[in-house]
């Protein structure tokens, strides 16, 4: 009887392995994983040299891992099991309360932060005195929504780091500190639950701080509209927590007549939202069509002032609030724009510069050297 059970067990195991082998052979090779939001490894190039130095075998192992049949389901199952066993974070993402994923800030390169501060100060001090310069660093959810963090967390104090950065900036820079305002609204939906960005409400709170500092118009009756309810952001991909409740995408309804130009693609639009991107995995690209080296916006605002934003993707969802305040808004991303910023300011007669980044990105970005 025992031998019969052993044979059945071995047979079932062999059947499962054979099935997986056949599925992996017949399954089309994928180039991109929407769930993980990344490019997947492809079959490696073979050569005797690469075989002998183990490069081929290493790359082949990565290929098999990325292309394994049912990979998304296996990753989701593994993550779910780990959460049931009490694991509080995975791959730099905390599993927070209320189905909230929170990006972890576990280390900061102090030397890089000091370099970035120096580059910003040098840039500000070389600007024409007629050009005003502001700066905002947005703290991450871990710094604000502490009540949603798991019972064990060792996140670095982002608020203290942002305050320290402010203290080291030249007086030429008007730093708008949003820390206390965000803390006062910590119980509100300031951030996406599955993505590392702040939400349309968090961006609105940041704009309120900026508007009060500059005496810009603030509406007491903003109109919002839900345009999608199935957004799973970067933190869902990064953590492998695919089965959680998705986020909603909300837009600020604007009546302003605008023209938006994306010089790197040639696209010209009359909206800061791209409806087609509600059909892609990364629905955050709905806001200002994702990341571009340069975006130029012309508005019909009564305030005839030209604003240049040096930014990361946190500016995308922030920009709709600016349409009523500036006649022109240009956005430069230092990760992709490699020309002279000073020349751009002179050529386009920019009146004001805003440096807008998430706190974490400012502390880790290596592209501020291009401010020189």
mmCIF file of C-alpha atoms in Angstrom:
data_model
loop_
_atom_site.group_PDB
_atom_site.id
_atom_site.type_symbol
_atom_site.label_atom_id
_atom_site.label_comp_id
_atom_site.label_asym_id
_atom_site.label_seq_id
_atom_site.Cartn_x
_atom_site.Cartn_y
_atom_site.Cartn_z
ATOM 1 C CA UNK A 1 0.000 0.000 0.000
ATOM 2 C CA UNK A 2 2.825 2.388 0.909
ATOM 3 C CA UNK A 3 4.567 1.697 -2.401
ATOM 4 C CA UNK A 4 1.331 2.478 -4.238
ATOM 5 C CA UNK A 5 0.971 5.818 -2.405
ATOM 6 C CA UNK A 6 4.624 6.643 -3.149
ATOM 7 C CA UNK A 7 4.106 5.859 -6.841
ATOM 8 C CA UNK A 8 0.989 8.062 -6.973
ATOM 9 C CA UNK A 9 2.808 10.899 -5.205
ATOM 10 C CA UNK A 10 5.810 10.655 -7.537
ATOM 11 C CA UNK A 11 3.504 10.441 -10.553
ATOM 12 C CA UNK A 12 1.551 13.533 -9.518
ATOM 13 C CA UNK A 13 4.781 15.425 -8.854
ATOM 14 C CA UNK A 14 6.198 14.392 -12.235
ATOM 15 C CA UNK A 15 2.901 15.388 -13.904
ATOM 16 C CA UNK A 16 3.023 18.840 -12.332
ATOM 17 C CA UNK A 17 6.683 19.354 -13.298
ATOM 18 C CA UNK A 18 5.999 18.168 -16.843
ATOM 19 C CA UNK A 19 3.020 20.492 -17.093
ATOM 20 C CA UNK A 20 5.067 23.450 -15.919
ATOM 21 C CA UNK A 21 7.862 22.536 -18.313
ATOM 22 C CA UNK A 22 5.451 22.356 -21.269
ATOM 23 C CA UNK A 23 3.757 25.617 -20.250
ATOM 24 C CA UNK A 24 7.120 27.388 -20.086
ATOM 25 C CA UNK A 25 8.102 26.009 -23.503
ATOM 26 C CA UNK A 26 4.835 26.982 -25.201
ATOM 27 C CA UNK A 27 4.232 30.266 -23.390
ATOM 28 C CA UNK A 28 5.105 33.371 -25.458
ATOM 29 C CA UNK A 29 8.090 35.331 -24.152
ATOM 30 C CA UNK A 30 6.896 38.564 -22.512
ATOM 31 C CA UNK A 31 8.854 41.773 -22.889
ATOM 32 C CA UNK A 32 7.118 43.732 -20.124
ATOM 33 C CA UNK A 33 5.320 42.976 -16.870
ATOM 34 C CA UNK A 34 2.412 45.373 -16.225
ATOM 35 C CA UNK A 35 2.101 44.169 -12.629
ATOM 36 C CA UNK A 36 5.767 44.740 -11.836
ATOM 37 C CA UNK A 37 5.950 47.743 -14.177
ATOM 38 C CA UNK A 38 9.325 46.710 -15.581
ATOM 39 C CA UNK A 39 11.007 45.204 -18.634
ATOM 40 C CA UNK A 40 11.527 41.443 -18.359
ATOM 41 C CA UNK A 41 14.715 39.555 -19.223
ATOM 42 C CA UNK A 42 14.894 38.089 -22.722
ATOM 43 C CA UNK A 43 16.670 34.956 -23.927
ATOM 44 C CA UNK A 44 20.398 35.715 -23.595
ATOM 45 C CA UNK A 45 22.830 35.739 -26.492
ATOM 46 C CA UNK A 46 24.904 32.554 -26.550
ATOM 47 C CA UNK A 47 28.636 32.272 -27.112
ATOM 48 C CA UNK A 48 31.289 29.842 -25.877
ATOM 49 C CA UNK A 49 33.045 32.673 -24.055
ATOM 50 C CA UNK A 50 29.856 33.665 -22.213
ATOM 51 C CA UNK A 51 29.209 30.030 -21.352
ATOM 52 C CA UNK A 52 32.696 29.522 -19.916
ATOM 53 C CA UNK A 53 32.663 32.690 -17.812
ATOM 54 C CA UNK A 54 29.147 31.821 -16.519
ATOM 55 C CA UNK A 55 27.616 34.975 -18.015
ATOM 56 C CA UNK A 56 25.232 32.957 -20.213
ATOM 57 C CA UNK A 57 24.060 30.683 -17.393
ATOM 58 C CA UNK A 58 23.506 33.645 -15.072
ATOM 59 C CA UNK A 59 21.511 35.535 -17.694
ATOM 60 C CA UNK A 60 19.581 32.395 -18.595
ATOM 61 C CA UNK A 61 18.602 31.903 -14.958
ATOM 62 C CA UNK A 62 17.290 35.495 -14.866
ATOM 63 C CA UNK A 63 15.400 34.833 -18.110
ATOM 64 C CA UNK A 64 13.746 31.692 -16.698
ATOM 65 C CA UNK A 65 12.832 33.497 -13.474
ATOM 66 C CA UNK A 66 11.256 36.434 -15.325
ATOM 67 C CA UNK A 67 9.441 34.300 -17.894
ATOM 68 C CA UNK A 68 8.258 31.509 -15.578
ATOM 69 C CA UNK A 69 4.640 30.519 -16.258
ATOM 70 C CA UNK A 70 2.254 32.064 -13.748
ATOM 71 C CA UNK A 71 5.008 34.321 -12.366
ATOM 72 C CA UNK A 72 2.588 37.083 -11.336
ATOM 73 C CA UNK A 73 0.366 34.614 -9.488
ATOM 74 C CA UNK A 74 3.339 32.953 -7.753
ATOM 75 C CA UNK A 75 4.720 36.343 -6.637
ATOM 76 C CA UNK A 76 1.296 37.408 -5.357
ATOM 77 C CA UNK A 77 0.837 34.110 -3.505
ATOM 78 C CA UNK A 78 4.310 34.368 -1.939
ATOM 79 C CA UNK A 79 3.674 37.946 -0.791
ATOM 80 C CA UNK A 80 0.247 37.053 0.623
ATOM 81 C CA UNK A 81 1.708 34.129 2.564
ATOM 82 C CA UNK A 82 4.497 36.309 3.976
ATOM 83 C CA UNK A 83 1.963 38.922 5.083
ATOM 84 C CA UNK A 84 -0.096 36.236 6.822
ATOM 85 C CA UNK A 85 3.066 35.124 8.641
ATOM 86 C CA UNK A 86 3.587 38.654 9.943
ATOM 87 C CA UNK A 87 6.070 40.135 7.500
ATOM 88 C CA UNK A 88 5.720 43.941 7.652
ATOM 89 C CA UNK A 89 7.605 44.984 4.503
ATOM 90 C CA UNK A 90 8.919 43.667 1.227
ATOM 91 C CA UNK A 91 11.404 45.158 -1.205
ATOM 92 C CA UNK A 92 11.435 48.550 0.505
ATOM 93 C CA UNK A 93 7.657 48.819 0.919
ATOM 94 C CA UNK A 94 5.776 48.667 4.235
ATOM 95 C CA UNK A 95 2.497 46.753 4.438
ATOM 96 C CA UNK A 96 0.511 49.423 6.258
ATOM 97 C CA UNK A 97 -2.957 49.486 7.769
ATOM 98 C CA UNK A 98 -6.132 49.818 5.696
ATOM 99 C CA UNK A 99 -4.559 48.174 2.642
ATOM 100 C CA UNK A 100 -1.964 50.963 2.472
ATOM 101 C CA UNK A 101 1.496 50.450 0.983
ATOM 102 C CA UNK A 102 4.116 52.945 2.179
ATOM 103 C CA UNK A 103 7.521 53.559 0.639
ATOM 104 C CA UNK A 104 10.422 53.037 3.034
ATOM 105 C CA UNK A 105 13.337 55.436 3.413
ATOM 106 C CA UNK A 106 16.014 53.268 4.992
ATOM 107 C CA UNK A 107 19.228 55.106 4.109
ATOM 108 C CA UNK A 108 20.401 58.499 2.905
ATOM 109 C CA UNK A 109 23.703 59.386 1.272
ATOM 110 C CA UNK A 110 24.612 62.492 3.279
ATOM 111 C CA UNK A 111 27.439 63.406 0.899
ATOM 112 C CA UNK A 112 25.068 63.332 -2.086
ATOM 113 C CA UNK A 113 22.508 65.455 -0.236
ATOM 114 C CA UNK A 114 25.187 68.050 0.543
ATOM 115 C CA UNK A 115 26.250 68.053 -3.110
ATOM 116 C CA UNK A 116 22.692 68.641 -4.246
ATOM 117 C CA UNK A 117 22.287 71.495 -1.787
ATOM 118 C CA UNK A 118 25.526 73.025 -3.077
ATOM 119 C CA UNK A 119 24.421 72.716 -6.715
ATOM 120 C CA UNK A 120 21.068 74.344 -5.915
ATOM 121 C CA UNK A 121 22.720 77.175 -3.980
ATOM 122 C CA UNK A 122 25.221 77.846 -6.752
ATOM 123 C CA UNK A 123 22.429 77.848 -9.329
ATOM 124 C CA UNK A 124 20.310 80.262 -7.274
ATOM 125 C CA UNK A 125 23.179 82.664 -6.647
ATOM 126 C CA UNK A 126 24.020 82.895 -10.359
ATOM 127 C CA UNK A 127 20.460 83.741 -11.423
ATOM 128 C CA UNK A 128 19.568 87.281 -12.403
ATOM 129 C CA UNK A 129 18.183 89.101 -9.370
ATOM 130 C CA UNK A 130 14.965 89.780 -11.268
ATOM 131 C CA UNK A 131 14.239 86.031 -11.332
ATOM 132 C CA UNK A 132 12.615 84.766 -8.133
ATOM 133 C CA UNK A 133 13.371 81.225 -6.969
ATOM 134 C CA UNK A 134 11.276 78.989 -4.723
ATOM 135 C CA UNK A 135 11.734 75.444 -3.505
ATOM 136 C CA UNK A 136 9.420 72.756 -2.109
ATOM 137 C CA UNK A 137 10.254 69.246 -0.923
ATOM 138 C CA UNK A 138 7.254 66.993 -0.334
ATOM 139 C CA UNK A 139 7.620 64.455 2.495
ATOM 140 C CA UNK A 140 6.687 60.843 1.815
ATOM 141 C CA UNK A 141 3.719 59.066 3.360
ATOM 142 C CA UNK A 142 5.933 57.330 5.943
ATOM 143 C CA UNK A 143 6.744 60.709 7.490
ATOM 144 C CA UNK A 144 3.132 61.899 7.619
ATOM 145 C CA UNK A 145 0.876 58.862 7.949
ATOM 146 C CA UNK A 146 2.667 57.267 10.883
ATOM 147 C CA UNK A 147 -0.601 55.835 12.196
ATOM 148 C CA UNK A 148 -0.752 53.593 9.124
ATOM 149 C CA UNK A 149 2.766 52.193 9.504
ATOM 150 C CA UNK A 150 3.135 48.601 10.757
ATOM 151 C CA UNK A 151 4.019 48.063 14.383
ATOM 152 C CA UNK A 152 7.668 47.534 13.438
ATOM 153 C CA UNK A 153 9.195 50.223 11.214
ATOM 154 C CA UNK A 154 12.585 51.890 11.119
ATOM 155 C CA UNK A 155 12.067 54.686 8.610
ATOM 156 C CA UNK A 156 14.482 57.622 8.685
ATOM 157 C CA UNK A 157 12.990 60.931 9.867
ATOM 158 C CA UNK A 158 12.253 62.631 6.541
ATOM 159 C CA UNK A 159 10.830 65.756 8.166
ATOM 160 C CA UNK A 160 14.047 66.416 10.068
ATOM 161 C CA UNK A 161 16.065 65.866 6.895
ATOM 162 C CA UNK A 162 13.896 68.329 4.962
ATOM 163 C CA UNK A 163 14.244 70.897 7.758
ATOM 164 C CA UNK A 164 18.009 70.395 7.680
ATOM 165 C CA UNK A 165 18.109 70.920 3.914
ATOM 166 C CA UNK A 166 16.143 74.141 4.320
ATOM 167 C CA UNK A 167 18.617 75.411 6.914
ATOM 168 C CA UNK A 168 21.522 74.972 4.469
ATOM 169 C CA UNK A 169 19.973 76.814 1.527
ATOM 170 C CA UNK A 170 21.089 80.264 0.454
ATOM 171 C CA UNK A 171 18.820 83.159 1.440
ATOM 172 C CA UNK A 172 18.244 83.693 -2.275
ATOM 173 C CA UNK A 173 15.841 80.708 -2.184
ATOM 174 C CA UNK A 174 12.321 81.051 -0.804
ATOM 175 C CA UNK A 175 11.787 77.623 0.754
ATOM 176 C CA UNK A 176 8.129 76.702 1.255
ATOM 177 C CA UNK A 177 8.047 74.116 4.035
ATOM 178 C CA UNK A 178 4.907 71.943 3.933
ATOM 179 C CA UNK A 179 5.821 69.606 6.815
ATOM 180 C CA UNK A 180 3.594 71.042 9.542
ATOM 181 C CA UNK A 181 0.650 71.585 7.205
ATOM 182 C CA UNK A 182 0.806 67.986 6.001
ATOM 183 C CA UNK A 183 1.046 66.702 9.585
ATOM 184 C CA UNK A 184 -2.056 68.705 10.495
ATOM 185 C CA UNK A 185 -3.953 66.872 7.733
ATOM 186 C CA UNK A 186 -2.362 63.449 8.268
ATOM 187 C CA UNK A 187 -5.721 61.677 8.541
ATOM 188 C CA UNK A 188 -6.811 62.820 5.080
ATOM 189 C CA UNK A 189 -6.151 61.032 1.782
ATOM 190 C CA UNK A 190 -2.952 62.930 0.962
ATOM 191 C CA UNK A 191 -1.248 59.966 -0.730
ATOM 192 C CA UNK A 192 -2.188 57.068 -2.961
ATOM 193 C CA UNK A 193 -2.429 53.787 -1.069
ATOM 194 C CA UNK A 194 -0.598 51.772 -3.751
ATOM 195 C CA UNK A 195 1.746 54.371 -5.240
ATOM 196 C CA UNK A 196 4.616 56.522 -3.955
ATOM 197 C CA UNK A 197 3.113 59.840 -5.125
ATOM 198 C CA UNK A 198 0.833 62.164 -3.223
ATOM 199 C CA UNK A 199 -2.782 62.284 -4.362
ATOM 200 C CA UNK A 200 -4.692 65.151 -5.977
ATOM 201 C CA UNK A 201 -5.641 66.220 -2.434
ATOM 202 C CA UNK A 202 -2.050 66.125 -1.225
ATOM 203 C CA UNK A 203 -1.001 68.163 -4.239
ATOM 204 C CA UNK A 204 -3.787 70.622 -3.461
ATOM 205 C CA UNK A 205 -2.524 71.011 0.098
ATOM 206 C CA UNK A 206 0.996 71.639 -1.218
ATOM 207 C CA UNK A 207 -0.393 74.245 -3.624
ATOM 208 C CA UNK A 208 -2.191 75.929 -0.738
ATOM 209 C CA UNK A 209 1.157 76.325 1.056
ATOM 210 C CA UNK A 210 2.781 77.650 -2.114
ATOM 211 C CA UNK A 211 -0.100 80.008 -2.894
ATOM 212 C CA UNK A 212 -0.131 81.461 0.608
ATOM 213 C CA UNK A 213 3.616 82.081 0.441
ATOM 214 C CA UNK A 214 3.357 83.860 -2.933
ATOM 215 C CA UNK A 215 -0.144 85.357 -2.631
ATOM 216 C CA UNK A 216 -1.460 83.274 -5.524
ATOM 217 C CA UNK A 217 -5.171 82.663 -6.132
ATOM 218 C CA UNK A 218 -6.799 79.866 -4.132
ATOM 219 C CA UNK A 219 -10.299 78.633 -4.882
ATOM 220 C CA UNK A 220 -12.707 77.755 -2.080
ATOM 221 C CA UNK A 221 -14.724 75.510 -4.392
ATOM 222 C CA UNK A 222 -12.433 73.161 -6.301
ATOM 223 C CA UNK A 223 -14.336 70.569 -8.315
ATOM 224 C CA UNK A 224 -12.974 67.011 -8.445
ATOM 225 C CA UNK A 225 -13.989 64.118 -10.656
ATOM 226 C CA UNK A 226 -13.173 60.399 -10.324
ATOM 227 C CA UNK A 227 -11.956 59.155 -13.710
ATOM 228 C CA UNK A 228 -10.702 55.643 -12.826
ATOM 229 C CA UNK A 229 -10.996 53.269 -9.875
ATOM 230 C CA UNK A 230 -8.567 50.479 -10.791
ATOM 231 C CA UNK A 231 -5.127 52.056 -10.289
ATOM 232 C CA UNK A 232 -2.409 49.852 -8.801
ATOM 233 C CA UNK A 233 0.716 51.973 -8.514
ATOM 234 C CA UNK A 234 4.444 51.483 -8.240
ATOM 235 C CA UNK A 235 4.352 50.278 -4.637
ATOM 236 C CA UNK A 236 1.951 47.470 -5.518
ATOM 237 C CA UNK A 237 4.370 46.415 -8.253
ATOM 238 C CA UNK A 238 7.451 46.824 -6.072
ATOM 239 C CA UNK A 239 6.041 44.904 -3.103
ATOM 240 C CA UNK A 240 4.267 42.167 -5.054
ATOM 241 C CA UNK A 241 1.011 42.951 -3.234
ATOM 242 C CA UNK A 242 -1.229 42.627 -6.282
ATOM 243 C CA UNK A 243 -4.411 41.572 -4.525
ATOM 244 C CA UNK A 244 -5.057 44.735 -2.543
ATOM 245 C CA UNK A 245 -7.818 47.262 -3.132
ATOM 246 C CA UNK A 246 -6.880 49.578 -6.026
ATOM 247 C CA UNK A 247 -6.672 53.364 -5.891
ATOM 248 C CA UNK A 248 -8.885 55.871 -7.649
ATOM 249 C CA UNK A 249 -7.591 58.449 -10.124
ATOM 250 C CA UNK A 250 -9.138 61.871 -9.532
ATOM 251 C CA UNK A 251 -8.753 65.016 -11.577
ATOM 252 C CA UNK A 252 -9.119 68.646 -10.652
ATOM 253 C CA UNK A 253 -11.684 70.060 -13.076
ATOM 254 C CA UNK A 254 -10.300 73.151 -14.821
ATOM 255 C CA UNK A 255 -12.083 75.630 -17.096
ATOM 256 C CA UNK A 256 -8.901 77.395 -18.201
ATOM 257 C CA UNK A 257 -8.103 77.517 -21.901
ATOM 258 C CA UNK A 258 -4.607 76.089 -22.227
ATOM 259 C CA UNK A 259 -2.129 74.709 -24.741
ATOM 260 C CA UNK A 260 0.252 71.967 -23.616
ATOM 261 C CA UNK A 261 3.294 71.161 -25.763
ATOM 262 C CA UNK A 262 5.631 68.185 -25.356
ATOM 263 C CA UNK A 263 8.676 69.112 -27.511
ATOM 264 C CA UNK A 264 10.326 65.694 -27.132
ATOM 265 C CA UNK A 265 7.381 63.935 -28.818
ATOM 266 C CA UNK A 266 5.779 66.776 -30.798
ATOM 267 C CA UNK A 267 2.440 66.252 -29.039
ATOM 268 C CA UNK A 268 0.274 69.364 -28.619
ATOM 269 C CA UNK A 269 -2.814 69.118 -26.419
ATOM 270 C CA UNK A 270 -5.349 71.391 -24.723
ATOM 271 C CA UNK A 271 -5.459 69.437 -21.469
ATOM 272 C CA UNK A 272 -3.049 68.583 -18.649
ATOM 273 C CA UNK A 273 -4.688 65.139 -18.463
ATOM 274 C CA UNK A 274 -4.165 62.402 -21.048
ATOM 275 C CA UNK A 275 -7.315 60.295 -21.241
ATOM 276 C CA UNK A 276 -5.634 57.442 -23.171
ATOM 277 C CA UNK A 277 -3.353 56.762 -20.209
ATOM 278 C CA UNK A 278 -6.307 55.633 -18.109
ATOM 279 C CA UNK A 279 -6.045 52.419 -20.129
ATOM 280 C CA UNK A 280 -2.403 51.649 -19.228
ATOM 281 C CA UNK A 281 -0.927 50.048 -16.122
ATOM 282 C CA UNK A 282 0.728 53.211 -14.785
ATOM 283 C CA UNK A 283 -2.329 55.417 -14.596
ATOM 284 C CA UNK A 284 -0.364 58.130 -12.784
ATOM 285 C CA UNK A 285 0.800 59.100 -16.288
ATOM 286 C CA UNK A 286 -2.750 60.445 -16.752
ATOM 287 C CA UNK A 287 -1.352 63.537 -15.060
ATOM 288 C CA UNK A 288 0.663 65.547 -17.596
ATOM 289 C CA UNK A 289 1.383 62.448 -19.716
ATOM 290 C CA UNK A 290 4.090 61.065 -17.428
ATOM 291 C CA UNK A 291 7.730 62.101 -17.501
ATOM 292 C CA UNK A 292 9.137 64.311 -20.264
ATOM 293 C CA UNK A 293 12.341 66.312 -20.549
ATOM 294 C CA UNK A 294 10.343 69.478 -21.221
ATOM 295 C CA UNK A 295 6.671 70.440 -21.055
ATOM 296 C CA UNK A 296 5.430 73.927 -22.020
ATOM 297 C CA UNK A 297 1.995 75.202 -20.999
ATOM 298 C CA UNK A 298 0.335 78.454 -22.037
ATOM 299 C CA UNK A 299 -2.778 79.551 -20.122
ATOM 300 C CA UNK A 300 -5.275 82.405 -20.151
ATOM 301 C CA UNK A 301 -4.519 83.377 -16.544
ATOM 302 C CA UNK A 302 -4.792 87.070 -15.652
ATOM 303 C CA UNK A 303 -1.469 86.901 -13.835
ATOM 304 C CA UNK A 304 1.143 87.451 -16.556
ATOM 305 C CA UNK A 305 4.091 85.670 -14.984
ATOM 306 C CA UNK A 306 6.190 82.868 -16.440
ATOM 307 C CA UNK A 307 7.040 79.973 -14.151
ATOM 308 C CA UNK A 308 9.744 77.360 -14.715
ATOM 309 C CA UNK A 309 9.510 74.190 -12.598
ATOM 310 C CA UNK A 310 12.614 72.053 -12.119
ATOM 311 C CA UNK A 311 10.985 68.876 -11.014
ATOM 312 C CA UNK A 312 10.414 65.192 -10.602
ATOM 313 C CA UNK A 313 7.078 63.441 -11.193
ATOM 314 C CA UNK A 314 5.537 65.026 -8.078
ATOM 315 C CA UNK A 315 5.029 68.147 -10.208
ATOM 316 C CA UNK A 316 2.711 66.331 -12.639
ATOM 317 C CA UNK A 317 -0.263 66.166 -10.289
ATOM 318 C CA UNK A 318 0.591 69.574 -8.796
ATOM 319 C CA UNK A 319 0.479 71.453 -12.109
ATOM 320 C CA UNK A 320 -3.341 71.609 -12.559
ATOM 321 C CA UNK A 321 -3.539 73.944 -9.552
ATOM 322 C CA UNK A 322 -1.102 76.390 -11.192
ATOM 323 C CA UNK A 323 -3.144 77.012 -14.342
ATOM 324 C CA UNK A 324 -5.056 79.871 -12.740
ATOM 325 C CA UNK A 325 -1.904 81.505 -11.403
ATOM 326 C CA UNK A 326 0.622 81.775 -14.257
ATOM 327 C CA UNK A 327 0.360 82.702 -17.933
ATOM 328 C CA UNK A 328 3.122 80.247 -18.848
ATOM 329 C CA UNK A 329 4.336 77.154 -17.014
ATOM 330 C CA UNK A 330 7.361 75.241 -18.248
ATOM 331 C CA UNK A 331 8.551 72.035 -16.608
ATOM 332 C CA UNK A 332 12.103 70.700 -16.951
ATOM 333 C CA UNK A 333 13.157 67.257 -15.752
ATOM 334 C CA UNK A 334 16.895 67.154 -15.047
ATOM 335 C CA UNK A 335 16.929 63.395 -15.627
ATOM 336 C CA UNK A 336 16.275 63.993 -19.316
ATOM 337 C CA UNK A 337 16.974 67.676 -20.068
ATOM 338 C CA UNK A 338 20.732 68.140 -20.521
ATOM 339 C CA UNK A 339 20.985 71.699 -21.851
ATOM 340 C CA UNK A 340 21.775 74.932 -20.023
ATOM 341 C CA UNK A 341 19.052 75.864 -17.546
ATOM 342 C CA UNK A 342 20.332 79.429 -17.284
ATOM 343 C CA UNK A 343 20.142 79.876 -21.040
ATOM 344 C CA UNK A 344 16.603 78.526 -21.055
ATOM 345 C CA UNK A 345 15.603 81.033 -18.376
ATOM 346 C CA UNK A 346 17.104 83.926 -20.332
ATOM 347 C CA UNK A 347 15.740 82.828 -23.704
ATOM 348 C CA UNK A 348 12.178 82.340 -22.445
ATOM 349 C CA UNK A 349 12.200 85.351 -20.095
ATOM 350 C CA UNK A 350 11.272 83.299 -17.053
ATOM 351 C CA UNK A 351 10.074 85.343 -14.058
ATOM 352 C CA UNK A 352 10.102 82.665 -11.369
ATOM 353 C CA UNK A 353 11.688 79.251 -10.817
ATOM 354 C CA UNK A 354 10.212 76.551 -8.593
ATOM 355 C CA UNK A 355 12.303 73.535 -7.586
ATOM 356 C CA UNK A 356 9.702 70.891 -6.734
ATOM 357 C CA UNK A 357 10.711 67.373 -5.680
ATOM 358 C CA UNK A 358 9.686 64.683 -3.279
ATOM 359 C CA UNK A 359 12.015 64.745 -0.308
ATOM 360 C CA UNK A 360 13.272 61.234 -1.037
ATOM 361 C CA UNK A 361 14.049 61.998 -4.675
ATOM 362 C CA UNK A 362 15.958 65.155 -3.823
ATOM 363 C CA UNK A 363 18.109 63.140 -1.421
ATOM 364 C CA UNK A 364 18.922 60.476 -4.012
ATOM 365 C CA UNK A 365 18.930 62.275 -7.393
ATOM 366 C CA UNK A 366 22.320 62.492 -9.072
ATOM 367 C CA UNK A 367 21.245 64.911 -11.806
ATOM 368 C CA UNK A 368 21.479 68.215 -9.928
ATOM 369 C CA UNK A 369 24.981 68.559 -11.280
ATOM 370 C CA UNK A 370 23.303 69.625 -14.563
ATOM 371 C CA UNK A 371 22.212 72.838 -12.855
ATOM 372 C CA UNK A 372 25.795 73.958 -13.494
#
